[in-house]
Coordinates of C-alpha atoms and ligand atoms in Angstrom, one line a residue:
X18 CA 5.5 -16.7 -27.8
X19 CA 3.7 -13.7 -26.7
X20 CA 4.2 -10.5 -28.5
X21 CA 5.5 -9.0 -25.0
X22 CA 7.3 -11.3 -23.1
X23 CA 8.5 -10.7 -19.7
X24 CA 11.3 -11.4 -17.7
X25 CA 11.6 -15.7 -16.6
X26 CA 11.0 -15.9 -13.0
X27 CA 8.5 -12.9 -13.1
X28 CA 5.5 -13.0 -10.3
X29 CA 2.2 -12.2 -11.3
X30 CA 0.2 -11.9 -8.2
X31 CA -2.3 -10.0 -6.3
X32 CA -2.0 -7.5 -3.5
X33 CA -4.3 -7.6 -0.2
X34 CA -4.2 -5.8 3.5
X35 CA -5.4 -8.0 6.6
X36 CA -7.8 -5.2 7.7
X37 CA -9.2 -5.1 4.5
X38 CA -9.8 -8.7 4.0
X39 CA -9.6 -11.1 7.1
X40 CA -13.0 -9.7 9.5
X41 CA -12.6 -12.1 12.8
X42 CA -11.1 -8.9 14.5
X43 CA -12.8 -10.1 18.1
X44 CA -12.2 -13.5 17.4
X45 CA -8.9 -15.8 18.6
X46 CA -7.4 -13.2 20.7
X47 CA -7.2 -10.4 18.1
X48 CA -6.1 -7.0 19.9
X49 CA -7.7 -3.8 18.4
X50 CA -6.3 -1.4 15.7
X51 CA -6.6 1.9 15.6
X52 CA -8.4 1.5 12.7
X53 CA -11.1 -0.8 14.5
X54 CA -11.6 2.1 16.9
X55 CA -11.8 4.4 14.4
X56 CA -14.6 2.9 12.6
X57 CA -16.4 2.3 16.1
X58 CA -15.8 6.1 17.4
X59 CA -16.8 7.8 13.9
X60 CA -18.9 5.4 11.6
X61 CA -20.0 8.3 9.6
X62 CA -16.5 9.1 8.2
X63 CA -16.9 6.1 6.6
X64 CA -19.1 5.5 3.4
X65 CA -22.4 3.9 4.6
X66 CA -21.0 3.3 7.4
X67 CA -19.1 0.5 6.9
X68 CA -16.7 -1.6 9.1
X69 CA -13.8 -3.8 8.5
X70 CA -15.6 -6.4 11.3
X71 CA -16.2 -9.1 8.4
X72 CA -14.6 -7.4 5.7
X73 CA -14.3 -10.2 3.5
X74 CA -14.4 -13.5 6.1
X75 CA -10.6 -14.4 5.0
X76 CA -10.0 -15.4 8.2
X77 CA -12.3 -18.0 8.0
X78 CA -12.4 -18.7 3.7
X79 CA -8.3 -18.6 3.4
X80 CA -8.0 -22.3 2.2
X81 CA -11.2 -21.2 -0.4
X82 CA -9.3 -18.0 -1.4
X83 CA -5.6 -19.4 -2.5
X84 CA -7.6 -21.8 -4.5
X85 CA -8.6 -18.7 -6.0
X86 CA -5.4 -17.5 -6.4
X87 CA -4.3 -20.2 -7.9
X88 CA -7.3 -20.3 -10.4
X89 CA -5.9 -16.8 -11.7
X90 CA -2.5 -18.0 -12.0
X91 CA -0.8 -16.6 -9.2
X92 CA 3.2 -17.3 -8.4
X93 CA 3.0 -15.0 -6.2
X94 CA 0.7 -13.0 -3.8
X95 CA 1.8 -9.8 -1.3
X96 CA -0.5 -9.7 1.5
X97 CA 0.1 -8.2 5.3
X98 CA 0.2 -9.1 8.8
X99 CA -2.1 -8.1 11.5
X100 CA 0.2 -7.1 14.2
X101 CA -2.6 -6.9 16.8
X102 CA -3.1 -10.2 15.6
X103 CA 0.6 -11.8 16.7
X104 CA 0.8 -8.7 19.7
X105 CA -2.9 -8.2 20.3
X106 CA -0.9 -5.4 22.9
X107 CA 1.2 -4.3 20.6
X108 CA 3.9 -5.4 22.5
X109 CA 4.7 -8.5 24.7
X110 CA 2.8 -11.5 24.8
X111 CA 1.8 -13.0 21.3
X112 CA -1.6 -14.7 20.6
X113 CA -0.8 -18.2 19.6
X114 CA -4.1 -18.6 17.5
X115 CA -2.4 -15.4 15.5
X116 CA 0.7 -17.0 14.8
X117 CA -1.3 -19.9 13.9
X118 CA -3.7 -18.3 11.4
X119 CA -0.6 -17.3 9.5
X120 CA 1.7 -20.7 10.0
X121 CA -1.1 -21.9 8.2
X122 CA -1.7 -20.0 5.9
X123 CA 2.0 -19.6 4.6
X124 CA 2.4 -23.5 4.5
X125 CA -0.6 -23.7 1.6
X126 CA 0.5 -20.9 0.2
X127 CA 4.2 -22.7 -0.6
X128 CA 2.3 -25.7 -1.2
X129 CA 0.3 -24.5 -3.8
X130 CA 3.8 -22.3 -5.5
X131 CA 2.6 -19.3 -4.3
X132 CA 5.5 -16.7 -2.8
X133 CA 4.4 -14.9 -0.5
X134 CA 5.4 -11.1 -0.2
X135 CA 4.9 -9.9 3.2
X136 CA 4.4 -6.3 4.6
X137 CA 4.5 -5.7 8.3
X138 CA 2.8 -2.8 8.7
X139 CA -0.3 -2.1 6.4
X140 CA -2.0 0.8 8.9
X141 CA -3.2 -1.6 11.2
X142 CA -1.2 0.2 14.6
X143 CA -2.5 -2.2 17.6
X144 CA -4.8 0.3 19.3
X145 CA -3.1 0.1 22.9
X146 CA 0.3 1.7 21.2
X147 CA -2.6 4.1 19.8
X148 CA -3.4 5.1 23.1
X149 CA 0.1 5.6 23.8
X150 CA 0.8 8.4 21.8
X151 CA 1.3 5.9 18.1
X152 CA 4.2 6.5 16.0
X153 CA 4.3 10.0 17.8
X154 CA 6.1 7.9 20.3
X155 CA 9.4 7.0 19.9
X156 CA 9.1 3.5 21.9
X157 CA 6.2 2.5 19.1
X158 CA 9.1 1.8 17.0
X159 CA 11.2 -0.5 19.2
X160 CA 8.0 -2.4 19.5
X161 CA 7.7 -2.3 16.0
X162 CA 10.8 -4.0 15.1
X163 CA 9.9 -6.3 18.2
X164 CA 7.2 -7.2 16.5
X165 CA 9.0 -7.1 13.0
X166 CA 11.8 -9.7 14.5
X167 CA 9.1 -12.0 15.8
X168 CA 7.5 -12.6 12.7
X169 CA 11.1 -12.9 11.0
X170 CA 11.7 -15.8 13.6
X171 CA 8.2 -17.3 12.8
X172 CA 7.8 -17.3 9.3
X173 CA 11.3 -16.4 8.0
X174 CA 11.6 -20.1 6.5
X175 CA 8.7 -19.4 3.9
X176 CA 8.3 -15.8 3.5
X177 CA 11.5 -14.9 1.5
X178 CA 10.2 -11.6 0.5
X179 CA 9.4 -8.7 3.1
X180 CA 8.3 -5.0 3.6
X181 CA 8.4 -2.9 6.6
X182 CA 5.7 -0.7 5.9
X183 CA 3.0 -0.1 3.2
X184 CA 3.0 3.9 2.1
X185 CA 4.1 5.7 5.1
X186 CA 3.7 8.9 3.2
X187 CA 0.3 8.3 2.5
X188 CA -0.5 6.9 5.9
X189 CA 1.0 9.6 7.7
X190 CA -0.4 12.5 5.6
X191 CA -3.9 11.0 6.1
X192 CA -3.4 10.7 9.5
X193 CA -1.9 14.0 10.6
X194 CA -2.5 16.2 7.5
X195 CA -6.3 15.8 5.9
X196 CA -7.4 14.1 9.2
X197 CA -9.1 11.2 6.8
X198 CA -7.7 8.7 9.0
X199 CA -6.5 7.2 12.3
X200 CA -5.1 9.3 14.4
X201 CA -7.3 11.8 12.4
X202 CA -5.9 15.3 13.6
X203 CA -4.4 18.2 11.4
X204 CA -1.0 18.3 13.2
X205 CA 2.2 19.0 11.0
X206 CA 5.1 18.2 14.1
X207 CA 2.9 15.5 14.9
X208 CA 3.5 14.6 11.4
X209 CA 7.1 15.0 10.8
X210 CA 7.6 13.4 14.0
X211 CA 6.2 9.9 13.2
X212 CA 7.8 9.8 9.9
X213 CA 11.0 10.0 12.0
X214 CA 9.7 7.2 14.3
X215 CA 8.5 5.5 11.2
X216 CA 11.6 5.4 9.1
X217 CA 13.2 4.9 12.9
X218 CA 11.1 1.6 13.4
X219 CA 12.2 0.8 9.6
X220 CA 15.5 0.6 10.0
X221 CA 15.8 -1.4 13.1
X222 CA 13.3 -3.5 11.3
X223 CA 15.9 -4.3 8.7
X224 CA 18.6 -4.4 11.2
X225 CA 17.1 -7.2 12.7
X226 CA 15.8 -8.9 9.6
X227 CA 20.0 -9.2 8.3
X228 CA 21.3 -10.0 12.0
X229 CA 19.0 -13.7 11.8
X230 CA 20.8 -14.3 8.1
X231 CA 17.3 -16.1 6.7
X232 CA 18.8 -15.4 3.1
X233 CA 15.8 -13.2 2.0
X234 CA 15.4 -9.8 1.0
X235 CA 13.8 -6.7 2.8
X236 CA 12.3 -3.8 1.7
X237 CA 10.1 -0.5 1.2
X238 CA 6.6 -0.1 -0.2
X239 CA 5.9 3.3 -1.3
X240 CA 3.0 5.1 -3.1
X241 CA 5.2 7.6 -5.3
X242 CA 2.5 9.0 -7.1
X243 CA 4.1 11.1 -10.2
X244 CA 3.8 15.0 -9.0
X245 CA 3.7 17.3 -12.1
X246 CA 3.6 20.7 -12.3
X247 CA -0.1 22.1 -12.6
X248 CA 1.5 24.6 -15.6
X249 CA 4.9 25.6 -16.9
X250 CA 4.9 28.4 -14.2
X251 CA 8.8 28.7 -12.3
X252 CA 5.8 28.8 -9.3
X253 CA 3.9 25.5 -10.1
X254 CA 7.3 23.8 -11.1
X255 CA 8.6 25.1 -7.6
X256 CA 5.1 23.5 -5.9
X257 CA 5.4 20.2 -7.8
X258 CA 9.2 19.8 -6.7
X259 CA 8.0 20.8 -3.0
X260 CA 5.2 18.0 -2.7
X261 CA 7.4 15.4 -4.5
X262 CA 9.9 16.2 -1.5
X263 CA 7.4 15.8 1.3
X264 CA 5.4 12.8 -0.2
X265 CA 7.8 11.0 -2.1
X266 CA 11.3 11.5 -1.2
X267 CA 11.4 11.7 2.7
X268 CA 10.5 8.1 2.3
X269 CA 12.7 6.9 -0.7
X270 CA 15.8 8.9 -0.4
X271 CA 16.6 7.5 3.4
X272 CA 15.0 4.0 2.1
X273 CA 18.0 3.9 -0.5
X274 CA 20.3 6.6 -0.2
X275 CA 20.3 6.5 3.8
X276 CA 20.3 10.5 4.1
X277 CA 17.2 12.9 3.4
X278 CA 16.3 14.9 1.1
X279 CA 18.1 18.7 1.8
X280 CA 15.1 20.8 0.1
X281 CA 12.4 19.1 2.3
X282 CA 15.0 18.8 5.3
X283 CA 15.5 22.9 5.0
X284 CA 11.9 23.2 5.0
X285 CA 11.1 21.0 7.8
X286 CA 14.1 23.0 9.6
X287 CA 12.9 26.6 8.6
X288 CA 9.7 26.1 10.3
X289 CA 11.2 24.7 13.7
X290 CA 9.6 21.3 12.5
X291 CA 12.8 18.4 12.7
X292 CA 12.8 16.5 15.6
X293 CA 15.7 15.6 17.6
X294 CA 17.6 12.6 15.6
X295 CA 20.2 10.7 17.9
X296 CA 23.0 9.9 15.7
X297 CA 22.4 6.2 16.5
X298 CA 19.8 6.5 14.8
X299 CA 20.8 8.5 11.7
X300 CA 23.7 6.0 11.2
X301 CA 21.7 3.0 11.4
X302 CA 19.5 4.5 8.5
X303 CA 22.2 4.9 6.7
X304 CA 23.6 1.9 7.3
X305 CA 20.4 -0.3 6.4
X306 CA 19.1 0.6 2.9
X307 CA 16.6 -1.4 1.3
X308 CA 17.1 -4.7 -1.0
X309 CA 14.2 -3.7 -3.1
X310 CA 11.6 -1.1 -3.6
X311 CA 7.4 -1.9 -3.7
X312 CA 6.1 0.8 -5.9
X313 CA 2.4 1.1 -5.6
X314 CA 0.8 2.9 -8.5
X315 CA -2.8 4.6 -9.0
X316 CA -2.6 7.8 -10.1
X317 CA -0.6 11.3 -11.2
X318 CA -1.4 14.5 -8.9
X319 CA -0.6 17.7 -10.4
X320 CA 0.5 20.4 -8.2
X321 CA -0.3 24.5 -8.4
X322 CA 1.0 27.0 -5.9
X323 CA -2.0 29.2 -6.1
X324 CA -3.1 27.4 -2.3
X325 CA -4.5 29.9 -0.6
X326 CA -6.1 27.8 2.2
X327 CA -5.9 24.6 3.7
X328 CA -8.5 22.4 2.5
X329 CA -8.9 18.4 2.2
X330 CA -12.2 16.6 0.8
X331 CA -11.9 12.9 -1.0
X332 CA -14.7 11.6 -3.1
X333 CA -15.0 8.6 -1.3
X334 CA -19.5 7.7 -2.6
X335 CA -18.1 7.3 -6.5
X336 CA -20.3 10.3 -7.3
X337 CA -18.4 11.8 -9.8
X338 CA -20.4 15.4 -8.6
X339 CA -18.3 15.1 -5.6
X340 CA -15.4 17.4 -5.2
X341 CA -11.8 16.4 -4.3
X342 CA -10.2 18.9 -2.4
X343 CA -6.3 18.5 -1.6
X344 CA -4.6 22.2 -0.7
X345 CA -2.2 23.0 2.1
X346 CA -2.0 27.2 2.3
X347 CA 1.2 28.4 1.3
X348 CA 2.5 25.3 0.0
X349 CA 0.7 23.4 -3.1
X350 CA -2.7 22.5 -3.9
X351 CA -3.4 19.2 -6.1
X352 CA -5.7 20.3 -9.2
X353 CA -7.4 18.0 -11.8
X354 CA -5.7 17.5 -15.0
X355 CA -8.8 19.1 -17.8
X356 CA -7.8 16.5 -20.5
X357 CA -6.8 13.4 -18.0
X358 CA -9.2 10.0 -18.0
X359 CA -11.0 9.7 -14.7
X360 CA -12.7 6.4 -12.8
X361 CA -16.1 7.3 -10.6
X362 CA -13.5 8.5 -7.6
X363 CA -11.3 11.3 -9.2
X364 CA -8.6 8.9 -9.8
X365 CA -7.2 9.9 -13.1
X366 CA -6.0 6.9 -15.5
X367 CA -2.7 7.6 -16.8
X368 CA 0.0 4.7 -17.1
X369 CA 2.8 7.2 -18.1
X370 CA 3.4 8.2 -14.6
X371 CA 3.8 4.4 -13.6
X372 CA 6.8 4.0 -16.5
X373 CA 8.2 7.6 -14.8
X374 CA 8.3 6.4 -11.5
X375 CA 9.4 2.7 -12.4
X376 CA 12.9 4.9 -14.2
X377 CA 12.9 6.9 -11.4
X378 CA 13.3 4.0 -8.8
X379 CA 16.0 2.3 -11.7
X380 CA 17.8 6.1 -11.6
X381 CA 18.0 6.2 -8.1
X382 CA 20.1 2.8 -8.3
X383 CA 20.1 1.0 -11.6
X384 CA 19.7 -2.6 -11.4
X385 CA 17.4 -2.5 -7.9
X386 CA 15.0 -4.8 -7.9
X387 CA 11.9 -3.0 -7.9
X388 CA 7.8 -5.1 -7.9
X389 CA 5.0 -3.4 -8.6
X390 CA 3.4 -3.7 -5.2
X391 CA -0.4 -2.0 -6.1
X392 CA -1.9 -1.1 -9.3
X393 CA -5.5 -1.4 -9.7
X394 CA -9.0 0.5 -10.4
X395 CA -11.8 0.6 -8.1
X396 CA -15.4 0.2 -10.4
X397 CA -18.5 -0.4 -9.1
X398 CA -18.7 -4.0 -10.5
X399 CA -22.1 -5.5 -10.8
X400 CA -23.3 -9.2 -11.5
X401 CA -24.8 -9.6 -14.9
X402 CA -28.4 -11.4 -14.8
X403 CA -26.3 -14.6 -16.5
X404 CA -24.0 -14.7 -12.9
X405 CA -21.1 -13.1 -14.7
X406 CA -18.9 -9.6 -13.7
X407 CA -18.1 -8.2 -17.0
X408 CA -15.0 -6.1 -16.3
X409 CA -13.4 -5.0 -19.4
X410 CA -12.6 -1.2 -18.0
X411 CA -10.3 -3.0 -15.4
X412 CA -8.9 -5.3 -18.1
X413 CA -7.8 -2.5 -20.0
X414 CA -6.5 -0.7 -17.0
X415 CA -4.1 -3.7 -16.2
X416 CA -2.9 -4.2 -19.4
X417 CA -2.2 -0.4 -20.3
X418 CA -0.2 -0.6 -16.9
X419 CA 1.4 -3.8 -17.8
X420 CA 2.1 -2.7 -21.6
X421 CA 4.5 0.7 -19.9
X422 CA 6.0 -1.6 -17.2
X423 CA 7.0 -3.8 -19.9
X424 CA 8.7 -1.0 -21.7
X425 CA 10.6 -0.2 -18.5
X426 CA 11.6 -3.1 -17.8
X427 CA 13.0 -2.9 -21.9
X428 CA 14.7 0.2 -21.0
X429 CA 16.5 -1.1 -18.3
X430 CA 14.6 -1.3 -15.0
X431 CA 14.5 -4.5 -13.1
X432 CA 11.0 -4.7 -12.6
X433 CA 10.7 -8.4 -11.0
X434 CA 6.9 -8.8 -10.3
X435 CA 3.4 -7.2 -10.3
X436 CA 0.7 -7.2 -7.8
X437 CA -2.5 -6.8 -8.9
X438 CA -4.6 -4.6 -6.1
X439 CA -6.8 -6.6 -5.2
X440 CA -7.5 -10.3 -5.0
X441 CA -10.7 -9.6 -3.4
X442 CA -13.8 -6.5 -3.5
X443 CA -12.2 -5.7 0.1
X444 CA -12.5 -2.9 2.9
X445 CA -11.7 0.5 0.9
X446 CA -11.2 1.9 4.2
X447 CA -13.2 5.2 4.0
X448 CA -14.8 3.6 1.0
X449 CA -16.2 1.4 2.9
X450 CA -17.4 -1.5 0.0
X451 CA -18.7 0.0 -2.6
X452 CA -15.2 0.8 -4.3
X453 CA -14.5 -2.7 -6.1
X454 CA -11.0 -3.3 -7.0
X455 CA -10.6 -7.6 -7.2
X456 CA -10.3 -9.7 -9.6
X457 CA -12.9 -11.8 -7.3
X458 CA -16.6 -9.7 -7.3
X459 CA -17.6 -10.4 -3.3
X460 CA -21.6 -10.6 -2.5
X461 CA -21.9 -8.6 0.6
X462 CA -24.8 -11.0 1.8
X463 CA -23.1 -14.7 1.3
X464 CA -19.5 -13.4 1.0
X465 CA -19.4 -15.5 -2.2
X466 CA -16.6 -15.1 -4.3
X467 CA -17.7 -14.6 -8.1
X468 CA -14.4 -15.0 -10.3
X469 CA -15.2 -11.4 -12.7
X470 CA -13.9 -11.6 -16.4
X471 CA -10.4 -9.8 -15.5
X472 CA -9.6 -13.4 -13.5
X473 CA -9.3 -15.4 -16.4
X474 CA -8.0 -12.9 -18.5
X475 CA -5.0 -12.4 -16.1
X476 CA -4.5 -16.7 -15.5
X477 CA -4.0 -16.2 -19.6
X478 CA -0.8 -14.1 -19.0
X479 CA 0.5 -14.9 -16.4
X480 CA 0.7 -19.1 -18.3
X481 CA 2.1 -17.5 -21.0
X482 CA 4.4 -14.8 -19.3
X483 CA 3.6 -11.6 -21.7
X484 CA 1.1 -9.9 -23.3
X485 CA -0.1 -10.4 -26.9
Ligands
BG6_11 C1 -3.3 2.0 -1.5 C2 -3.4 1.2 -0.2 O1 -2.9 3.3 -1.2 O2 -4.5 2.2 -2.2 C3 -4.6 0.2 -0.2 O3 -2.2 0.6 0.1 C4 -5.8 0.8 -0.7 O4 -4.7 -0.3 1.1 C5 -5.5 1.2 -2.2 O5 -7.0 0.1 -0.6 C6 -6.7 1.9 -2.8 O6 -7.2 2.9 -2.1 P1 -8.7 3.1 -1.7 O7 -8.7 4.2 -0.7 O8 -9.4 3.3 -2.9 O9 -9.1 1.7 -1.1

């Protein structure tokens, strides 16, 4: 018996994004994302200039890649769908070579044991709704849970486990607040008003998903990164209360409460910033909460209200002499923790916020089943001369996570599975490649996969279900 054991039944996977690892994306009908534009229309926002065009050839090396999985002892894997893959429009007529891809793929998946947890949306927006105005428009989220319902009807008899977006928060602050990402402007109504049409598209997503009765479960994935205040100030407390509104609980509280959070609603109000909401719409949010909750976990931010400007920068080389700049004027500004553990990006290591969150998610309704969707450390990984990827730091980074989330789970949270991030060295979006987060190294000549040290180590606990 293991000195930690966890719950029977608990899924020890790994975590991917179809951008990130399936390439083909001119290939069997595949529509554009916004993302594919993106890289096209500014290659030198990206480190070195990288594209997700062959990302990591899954399209072509899936049979190869759950044998891998299975080689690390995977019950389960969470990977997403490429919606310009099934709607290469967006909308309308599906690509039969996309539904194929992923009829496929889900058959050897269950063949091989392996559940498969699904997110619908992972940023991927097909770039003709793009070019309609994206989730600033409210028909993008009809044809979301269009899209949503036909994947439902597709692949409902496998996939048993679903999520209707991957981080909207995140997404949407990088998109309409620090301009990092697709649509890439520094908007704030924009902002607030695809959140609406995002947690809009959500709900009808869900609404659909319970009207077919495929006896599975739907949910949320959310990056809740712990907010603490920068000092003991009334100020900084105030700041790290205002973020954790905006980022985190716009998303969770409709998620699981159905209703919004009144601080950030007041705010959003004060500055003539709510869009309209048709009660239709309200009620059905409140109506379909989530059956579980995806928590995806990286780091802590810690929030000052000392912001005089507005100011975003991301360390995305891995040169630790980069600044990382996060400050919206008026509001808070994210500040580096002087004492905190930090990898080659400014990501600082600290596996107490991931138990915090984890109790928060149980507080918000005690007994939800909650997975650890992400959690993961981006290294630059290197082959040894003897062929091998020695990566110890990540080891220790997965089982410090693993050693608090088995203490929540002791303390009463239902925490039924964890995700790895990531299979495979993927696309780190403005990363590009150099940022290596899987438990597979990937040669970016031959595409090889080179199983690194962390690959065994994990098939070890998840045989014996615990931790030593
Ligand atoms: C999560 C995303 O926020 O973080 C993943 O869901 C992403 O898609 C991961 O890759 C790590 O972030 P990054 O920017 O280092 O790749």
């Amino acid at each position: 018996m293991p000195k930690r054991s966890f719950p029977e039944g608990f899924i020890w996977g790994s975590a991917t994004a179809a951008l990130q690892i399936e390439g083909a994306t001119q290939e069997d009908g595949r529509g554009d994302s916004h993302w594919d534009a993106f890289c096209r229309e500014h290659p030198e926002r990206i480190y070195e200039r990288e594209t997700p065009d062959i990302a990591c050839d899954h399209y072509h090396r899936w049979t190869e890649d759950v044998q891998h999985m299975r080689e690390c002892g995977h019950n389960g894997y969470r990977m997403s769908i490429a919606w310009p893959r099934i709607l290469p429009d967006g909308r309308g007529a599906m690509n039969p070579k996309g539904l194929a891809f992923y009829d496929r793929l889900f058959d050897a998946l269950c063949t091989a044991d392996i559940q498969p947890n699904v997110t619908l949306y992972h940023w991927d927006l097909p770039q003709a709704l793009a070019l309609e105005g994206g989730w600033e428009n409210p028909d993008t989220a009809m044809a979301f849970a269009d899209y949503a319902e036909s994947c439902f009807r597709a692949f409902g008899d496998r996939v048993k486990h679903w999520s209707t977006f991957n981080e909207p928060g995140w997404s949407l602050l990088n998109g309409y607040v620090t301009a990092l990402h697709p649509p890439a402007k520094h908007d704030y109504p924009a902002a607030v008003l695809a959140s609406w049409n995002m947690l809009r598209g959500h709900a009808m997503a869900v609404e659909r998903y319970r009207a077919l009765r495929q006896g599975g479960a739907i949910g949320l994935v959310l990056n809740m990164s712990t907010v603490y205040p920068a000092t003991d100030s009334a100020e900084d407390l105030a700041a790290a209360n205002l973020a954790d509104g905006l980022l985190n609980r716009w998303f969770i509280d409709p998620a699981l409460l159905g209703r919004f959070p009144k601080d950030a609603w007041n705010l959003y109000e004060r500055c003539g910033l709510l869009p309209v909401m048709a009660t239709e719409d309200l009620e059905r949010l409140q109506r379909e909460t989530v059956d579980f909750i995806g928590v995806n976990y990286y780091n802590p931010h810690y929030a000052s209200a000392n912001a005089p400007t507005t100011v975003f920068g991301l360390n995305n080389s891995g040169n630790q002499e980069e600044a990382c700049q996060f400050s919206i004027e008026g509001l808070f500004k994210f500040v580096k923790n002087p004492n905190g553990r930090y990898t080659d990006w400014a990501w600082e290591i600290f596996p107490e916020g991931l138990y915090a969150l984890l109790m928060r998610a149980h507080a918000y309704r005690p007994g939800l089943p909650i997975y650890v969707t992400e959690n993961g450390i981006g290294l630059k990984d290197e082959i040894l001369p003897d062929g091998t990827v020695d990566d110890q730091v990540r080891i220790d980074f997965v089982r410090e996570h693993l050693e608090v989330i088995h203490r929540a789970i002791q303390d009463g949270a239902n925490v039924r599975g964890y995700y790895m991030w990531s299979l495979l060295d993927n696309f780190s979006w403005i990363n590009g490649f150099k940022k290596r987060y899987g438990f597979f190294y990937v040669d970016r000549t031959t595409l090889k996969r080179i199983p690194k040290c962390s690959a065994a180590w994990f098939r070890d606990i998840a045989q014996k279900n615990g931790l030593d």
